[in-house]
Amino acid sequence: MSYNIEEHEDYLKDHMPYRMEEGEWEAMQQRLKAKVLQGKTVAFEPEKRKPVFKIAIGAAAGLALLVSAYIFMQNMAGKETIRPGENPELYLDKTISGLNEQELNWVHELNENELPEATEYFEN
Amino acid sequence: MAVINIDEQIVSLCSKEESQDKGFDLLMKTYGKRLYMHIRRLVVGEQDAEDILQETLINTFRFIRSFKSDSKLYTWLYTIATRECLKFYKQKKLVLKGFDESGQWLANTLYAENSPNAETILLKFHEAILTLPEKQRLVFNMRYFDDLSYEEISTITQSSVSSLKTNYHYAFEKIKNQLSNEL
């Protein structure tokens, strides 16, 4: 005996082998709401991060390069230099005192401009 | 026109943190049950369906701001839900080590979780759907139960309209033959 799906279409479409009572559906909605909207802090797709770290790393690399170049030049000139391990403050003093006006201004600018910490940005 | 207004309302409410509560309620009232039944027909298990609906809603809220109103909101929701179901199938296949077994596993779950008063014909009908190849099952469900157009199903599944029509036709014939043999 063949079963005609077309004849029984309405019945087959409207009836499911698994039913959910209204109370069960309400309860599921509440559970889902609590989990999906946990503390009302749904993370929206984040904006692109600002390249703050890149600027900071670039500045630090530049300063390190300057310092290294200065030490190298001092060594070439035969002047005494203090090794970093011996006395870091003295080392820093000597290094900075050896910088010219332009270099000093640049280092000063780096100190003055506070670079904010990179944080993730989420829209509200 | 009324449907479009509701979609706009849902998107607007869900996009702002202060109104997500209301957005959630309106979303569930408008599309919740349909989404749930679509998922349940594909994965069968009650808890699995709830978990997948949860993931669907989380992704909905996460990406709601990038929703473009040139497509229907329901189609977009359906796409997210269907992809979550396909992820579920993929995970099951890894566990069950083969497609045929996952179809049978779904059918077994159907019999384990069915309502005590479920009629035999309904069980046999859904069993026949669950043992279809995955693509045919998807197309059949969306066309037969949800009355989606082939164009909408094409957007959701990223398949061509002509291949969807073919898949639906084969699925329908298979189910008819299986029911004829079993009843």
CSV table of C-alpha atoms in Angstrom, one decimal:
chain,number,residue,atom,x,y,z
A,1,MET,CA,0.0,0.0,0.0
A,2,SER,CA,1.5,3.3,-1.0
A,3,TYR,CA,1.3,6.3,1.3
A,4,ASN,CA,0.4,9.5,-0.5
A,5,ILE,CA,2.4,12.4,1.0
A,6,GLU,CA,0.6,15.0,-1.1
A,7,GLU,CA,-2.8,13.9,0.2
A,8,HIS,CA,-1.7,14.2,3.8
A,9,GLU,CA,0.5,17.3,3.4
A,10,ASP,CA,-1.4,19.5,5.8
A,11,TYR,CA,-1.3,16.9,8.5
A,12,LEU,CA,2.3,16.1,8.1
A,13,LYS,CA,3.3,19.8,8.0
A,14,ASP,CA,1.4,20.8,11.1
A,15,HIS,CA,2.2,17.8,13.3
A,16,MET,CA,5.6,17.0,14.8
A,17,PRO,CA,6.6,13.8,16.6
A,18,TYR,CA,8.1,16.0,19.3
A,19,ARG,CA,5.9,18.6,20.9
A,20,MET,CA,6.6,21.4,23.3
A,21,GLU,CA,4.1,22.6,25.8
A,22,GLU,CA,3.7,26.4,26.2
A,23,GLY,CA,5.1,26.3,29.7
A,24,GLU,CA,8.2,24.5,28.4
A,25,TRP,CA,8.7,27.0,25.7
A,26,GLU,CA,8.4,29.9,28.1
A,27,ALA,CA,11.0,28.3,30.4
A,28,MET,CA,13.4,27.7,27.5
A,29,GLN,CA,13.1,31.4,26.5
A,30,GLN,CA,14.0,32.5,30.0
A,31,ARG,CA,17.0,30.2,30.1
A,32,LEU,CA,18.2,31.4,26.7
A,33,LYS,CA,17.7,35.0,27.6
A,34,ALA,CA,19.8,34.7,30.7
A,35,LYS,CA,22.6,32.9,28.8
A,36,VAL,CA,22.6,35.1,25.7
A,37,LEU,CA,22.3,38.4,27.5
A,38,GLN,CA,24.6,37.5,30.4
A,39,GLY,CA,24.8,40.7,32.5
A,40,LYS,CA,23.7,42.7,29.4
A,41,THR,CA,27.3,42.7,28.1
A,42,VAL,CA,26.9,41.0,24.7
A,43,ALA,CA,30.2,41.6,22.9
A,44,PHE,CA,29.5,43.3,19.6
A,45,GLU,CA,31.9,42.7,16.8
A,46,PRO,CA,35.0,44.8,17.9
A,47,GLU,CA,36.3,47.8,16.0
A,48,LYS,CA,39.8,47.7,14.7
A,49,ARG,CA,42.4,48.3,17.4
A,50,LYS,CA,44.3,51.6,17.1
A,51,PRO,CA,48.0,51.0,16.4
A,52,VAL,CA,49.2,52.4,19.8
A,53,PHE,CA,51.5,49.5,20.4
A,54,LYS,CA,53.1,50.0,17.0
A,55,ILE,CA,53.9,53.6,17.8
A,56,ALA,CA,55.3,52.8,21.3
A,57,ILE,CA,57.4,49.9,20.0
A,58,GLY,CA,58.7,52.1,17.1
A,59,ALA,CA,59.6,54.9,19.5
A,60,ALA,CA,61.4,52.5,21.9
A,61,ALA,CA,63.3,50.9,19.0
A,62,GLY,CA,64.3,54.3,17.8
A,63,LEU,CA,65.6,55.4,21.2
A,64,ALA,CA,67.5,52.1,21.6
A,65,LEU,CA,69.1,52.6,18.2
A,66,LEU,CA,70.2,56.1,19.1
A,67,VAL,CA,71.7,55.0,22.4
A,68,SER,CA,73.5,52.1,20.7
A,69,ALA,CA,74.8,54.4,18.0
A,70,TYR,CA,76.1,56.8,20.6
A,71,ILE,CA,77.9,54.1,22.6
A,72,PHE,CA,79.4,52.8,19.4
A,73,MET,CA,80.6,56.3,18.4
A,74,GLN,CA,82.1,56.9,21.9
A,75,ASN,CA,83.9,53.6,21.7
A,76,MET,CA,85.3,54.5,18.3
A,77,ALA,CA,86.5,57.9,19.8
A,78,GLY,CA,88.2,56.0,22.6
A,79,LYS,CA,86.2,57.7,25.4
A,80,GLU,CA,85.3,55.8,28.5
A,81,THR,CA,81.8,54.5,28.7
A,82,ILE,CA,80.0,52.9,31.6
A,83,ARG,CA,78.6,49.5,30.9
A,84,PRO,CA,74.9,49.1,31.5
A,85,GLY,CA,75.3,46.4,34.2
A,86,GLU,CA,77.6,48.5,36.4
A,87,ASN,CA,75.4,51.5,37.2
A,88,PRO,CA,72.2,52.0,35.2
A,89,GLU,CA,71.6,55.6,36.4
A,90,LEU,CA,75.1,56.7,35.6
A,91,TYR,CA,74.9,55.0,32.3
A,92,LEU,CA,71.7,56.8,31.5
A,93,ASP,CA,73.1,60.1,32.6
A,94,LYS,CA,76.2,59.7,30.4
A,95,THR,CA,74.1,58.7,27.5
A,96,ILE,CA,71.7,61.6,27.7
A,97,SER,CA,74.4,64.1,28.3
A,98,GLY,CA,76.0,63.0,25.1
A,99,LEU,CA,72.9,63.7,23.0
A,100,ASN,CA,72.7,66.9,20.8
A,101,GLU,CA,69.8,69.4,21.0
A,102,GLN,CA,67.6,67.8,18.4
A,103,GLU,CA,68.0,64.3,19.9
A,104,LEU,CA,67.2,65.7,23.4
A,105,ASN,CA,64.0,67.4,22.1
A,106,TRP,CA,62.9,64.2,20.6
A,107,VAL,CA,63.4,62.2,23.8
A,108,HIS,CA,61.6,64.9,25.7
A,109,GLU,CA,58.6,64.7,23.4
A,110,LEU,CA,58.4,60.9,23.9
A,111,ASN,CA,58.3,61.5,27.7
A,112,GLU,CA,55.7,64.3,27.5
A,113,ASN,CA,53.3,62.5,25.2
A,114,GLU,CA,51.7,59.9,27.4
A,115,LEU,CA,50.8,56.9,25.2
A,116,PRO,CA,47.5,55.4,26.3
A,117,GLU,CA,47.4,51.7,27.0
A,118,ALA,CA,45.9,49.7,24.1
A,119,THR,CA,42.6,48.3,25.1
A,120,GLU,CA,39.9,46.5,23.2
A,121,TYR,CA,37.1,48.7,22.0
A,122,PHE,CA,33.5,47.5,22.0
A,123,GLU,CA,30.6,49.5,20.9
A,124,ASN,CA,27.9,50.3,23.3
B,1,MET,CA,4.9,46.6,5.4
B,2,ALA,CA,4.2,45.4,8.9
B,3,VAL,CA,6.8,42.7,8.7
B,4,ILE,CA,9.5,45.1,7.6
B,5,ASN,CA,8.7,47.4,10.5
B,6,ILE,CA,9.0,44.5,12.9
B,7,ASP,CA,12.4,43.6,11.4
B,8,GLU,CA,13.6,47.2,11.7
B,9,GLN,CA,12.4,47.3,15.3
B,10,ILE,CA,14.2,44.0,16.2
B,11,VAL,CA,17.4,45.1,14.6
B,12,SER,CA,17.3,48.5,16.3
B,13,LEU,CA,16.5,47.1,19.7
B,14,CYS,CA,19.1,44.4,19.6
B,15,SER,CA,21.8,46.7,18.4
B,16,LYS,CA,21.8,48.8,21.6
B,17,GLU,CA,22.9,47.4,24.9
B,18,GLU,CA,20.1,49.3,26.8
B,19,SER,CA,17.4,47.7,24.8
B,20,GLN,CA,18.7,44.2,24.2
B,21,ASP,CA,16.2,42.8,26.6
B,22,LYS,CA,13.3,44.1,24.6
B,23,GLY,CA,15.0,43.2,21.4
B,24,PHE,CA,15.4,39.6,22.6
B,25,ASP,CA,11.8,39.3,23.6
B,26,LEU,CA,10.5,40.7,20.2
B,27,LEU,CA,12.9,38.5,18.3
B,28,MET,CA,11.8,35.4,20.1
B,29,LYS,CA,8.1,36.4,19.8
B,30,THR,CA,8.4,36.9,16.1
B,31,TYR,CA,10.8,34.2,15.0
B,32,GLY,CA,11.8,32.1,18.0
B,33,LYS,CA,9.5,29.1,17.5
B,34,ARG,CA,10.1,28.9,13.8
B,35,LEU,CA,13.8,29.0,14.3
B,36,TYR,CA,13.6,26.4,17.1
B,37,MET,CA,11.5,24.0,15.0
B,38,HIS,CA,13.9,24.3,12.0
B,39,ILE,CA,16.8,23.4,14.3
B,40,ARG,CA,14.9,20.6,16.0
B,41,ARG,CA,13.9,19.0,12.8
B,42,LEU,CA,17.6,18.9,11.8
B,43,VAL,CA,19.2,17.8,15.0
B,44,VAL,CA,16.2,16.1,16.8
B,45,GLY,CA,17.5,16.1,20.3
B,46,GLU,CA,15.8,18.6,22.6
B,47,GLN,CA,18.9,19.6,24.5
B,48,ASP,CA,21.0,19.8,21.3
B,49,ALA,CA,18.3,22.0,19.7
B,50,GLU,CA,18.3,24.3,22.6
B,51,ASP,CA,22.1,24.5,22.6
B,52,ILE,CA,22.2,25.3,18.9
B,53,LEU,CA,19.4,27.9,19.3
B,54,GLN,CA,21.5,29.5,22.0
B,55,GLU,CA,24.5,29.7,19.8
B,56,THR,CA,22.4,31.1,17.0
B,57,LEU,CA,21.1,33.8,19.2
B,58,ILE,CA,24.6,34.7,20.5
B,59,ASN,CA,25.8,35.0,17.0
B,60,THR,CA,22.8,37.0,16.0
B,61,PHE,CA,23.4,39.6,18.7
B,62,ARG,CA,27.2,39.6,18.0
B,63,PHE,CA,26.7,40.5,14.3
B,64,ILE,CA,23.3,42.3,14.3
B,65,ARG,CA,25.0,45.6,13.6
B,66,SER,CA,26.4,44.2,10.3
B,67,PHE,CA,23.0,43.0,9.2
B,68,LYS,CA,22.1,44.6,5.9
B,69,SER,CA,18.4,45.3,5.5
B,70,ASP,CA,18.5,44.5,1.8
B,71,SER,CA,17.9,40.8,2.8
B,72,LYS,CA,15.1,39.6,5.1
B,73,LEU,CA,16.0,39.3,8.7
B,74,TYR,CA,14.4,35.8,8.9
B,75,THR,CA,16.6,34.6,6.0
B,76,TRP,CA,19.7,35.9,7.9
B,77,LEU,CA,18.6,34.2,11.1
B,78,TYR,CA,17.9,31.0,9.2
B,79,THR,CA,21.4,31.1,7.7
B,80,ILE,CA,23.0,31.4,11.1
B,81,ALA,CA,20.9,28.6,12.5
B,82,THR,CA,21.6,26.3,9.6
B,83,ARG,CA,25.3,26.8,9.8
B,84,GLU,CA,25.2,26.0,13.5
B,85,CYS,CA,23.4,22.8,12.6
B,86,LEU,CA,25.9,21.9,10.0
B,87,LYS,CA,28.7,22.4,12.6
B,88,PHE,CA,26.8,20.0,14.8
B,89,TYR,CA,26.6,17.4,12.1
B,90,LYS,CA,30.3,17.8,11.5
B,91,GLN,CA,31.1,17.2,15.1
B,92,LYS,CA,28.8,14.2,15.2
B,93,LYS,CA,30.4,12.7,12.1
B,94,LEU,CA,33.8,12.9,13.8
B,95,VAL,CA,32.4,11.0,16.7
B,96,LEU,CA,30.4,8.5,14.6
B,97,LYS,CA,33.0,8.2,11.9
B,98,GLY,CA,30.7,8.2,8.9
B,99,PHE,CA,27.8,9.9,7.3
B,100,ASP,CA,25.4,6.9,7.2
B,101,GLU,CA,25.8,6.4,10.9
B,102,SER,CA,24.9,10.0,11.8
B,103,GLY,CA,21.6,9.8,9.8
B,104,GLN,CA,20.8,6.6,11.7
B,105,TRP,CA,21.9,8.2,15.0
B,106,LEU,CA,19.4,11.0,14.3
B,107,ALA,CA,16.7,8.5,13.6
B,108,ASN,CA,17.5,6.7,16.8
B,109,THR,CA,17.3,9.9,18.7
B,110,LEU,CA,13.9,10.6,17.1
B,111,TYR,CA,12.5,7.4,18.6
B,112,ALA,CA,14.1,8.0,21.9
B,113,GLU,CA,12.7,11.5,22.3
B,114,ASN,CA,9.4,11.4,20.6
B,115,SER,CA,6.2,12.4,22.3
B,116,PRO,CA,4.3,9.4,23.8
B,117,ASN,CA,1.3,10.1,21.6
B,118,ALA,CA,3.3,10.5,18.4
B,119,GLU,CA,1.7,8.7,15.6
B,120,THR,CA,3.6,6.0,13.7
B,121,ILE,CA,3.2,7.9,10.4
B,122,LEU,CA,4.8,11.0,11.8
B,123,LEU,CA,7.7,9.0,13.2
B,124,LYS,CA,8.2,7.1,9.9
B,125,PHE,CA,8.0,10.3,7.9
B,126,HIS,CA,10.6,12.1,10.0
B,127,GLU,CA,12.8,9.0,10.1
B,128,ALA,CA,12.7,9.0,6.3
B,129,ILE,CA,13.8,12.7,6.3
B,130,LEU,CA,16.6,12.1,8.8
B,131,THR,CA,18.1,9.3,6.7
B,132,LEU,CA,18.3,11.5,3.6
B,133,PRO,CA,21.7,12.8,2.5
B,134,GLU,CA,22.5,16.0,4.4
B,135,LYS,CA,21.8,18.4,1.5
B,136,GLN,CA,18.6,16.8,0.5
B,137,ARG,CA,17.4,16.9,4.1
B,138,LEU,CA,18.2,20.6,4.5
B,139,VAL,CA,16.4,21.5,1.2
B,140,PHE,CA,13.5,19.3,2.0
B,141,ASN,CA,12.9,20.8,5.4
B,142,MET,CA,13.2,24.4,4.3
B,143,ARG,CA,10.9,23.9,1.3
B,144,TYR,CA,8.4,21.5,2.8
B,145,PHE,CA,8.0,22.8,6.4
B,146,ASP,CA,9.0,26.4,6.1
B,147,ASP,CA,7.8,27.2,2.6
B,148,LEU,CA,10.9,29.1,1.8
B,149,SER,CA,11.5,29.9,-1.9
B,150,TYR,CA,14.3,28.3,-3.8
B,151,GLU,CA,16.0,31.7,-4.0
B,152,GLU,CA,15.9,32.1,-0.2
B,153,ILE,CA,17.2,28.6,0.3
B,154,SER,CA,19.9,29.4,-2.3
B,155,THR,CA,21.0,32.4,-0.1
B,156,ILE,CA,21.1,30.2,3.0
B,157,THR,CA,22.9,27.2,1.6
B,158,GLN,CA,25.0,29.0,-1.1
B,159,SER,CA,23.8,26.4,-3.6
B,160,SER,CA,22.3,27.1,-7.0
B,161,VAL,CA,18.5,27.1,-7.5
B,162,SER,CA,18.6,24.3,-10.1
B,163,SER,CA,20.6,22.0,-7.8
B,164,LEU,CA,18.2,22.7,-5.0
B,165,LYS,CA,15.2,21.8,-7.1
B,166,THR,CA,16.9,18.6,-8.1
B,167,ASN,CA,17.7,17.8,-4.5
B,168,TYR,CA,14.2,18.5,-3.4
B,169,HIS,CA,12.7,16.3,-6.1
B,170,TYR,CA,15.0,13.3,-5.2
B,171,ALA,CA,14.3,13.8,-1.5
B,172,PHE,CA,10.5,13.8,-2.0
B,173,GLU,CA,10.6,10.7,-4.1
B,174,LYS,CA,12.9,8.9,-1.6
B,175,ILE,CA,10.6,9.7,1.3
B,176,LYS,CA,7.5,8.6,-0.7
B,177,ASN,CA,9.1,5.3,-1.6
B,178,GLN,CA,10.4,4.6,1.9
B,179,LEU,CA,6.9,5.3,3.4
B,180,SER,CA,5.3,3.1,0.8
B,181,ASN,CA,7.7,0.2,1.8
B,182,GLU,CA,7.3,0.6,5.5
B,183,LEU,CA,3.5,1.2,5.9
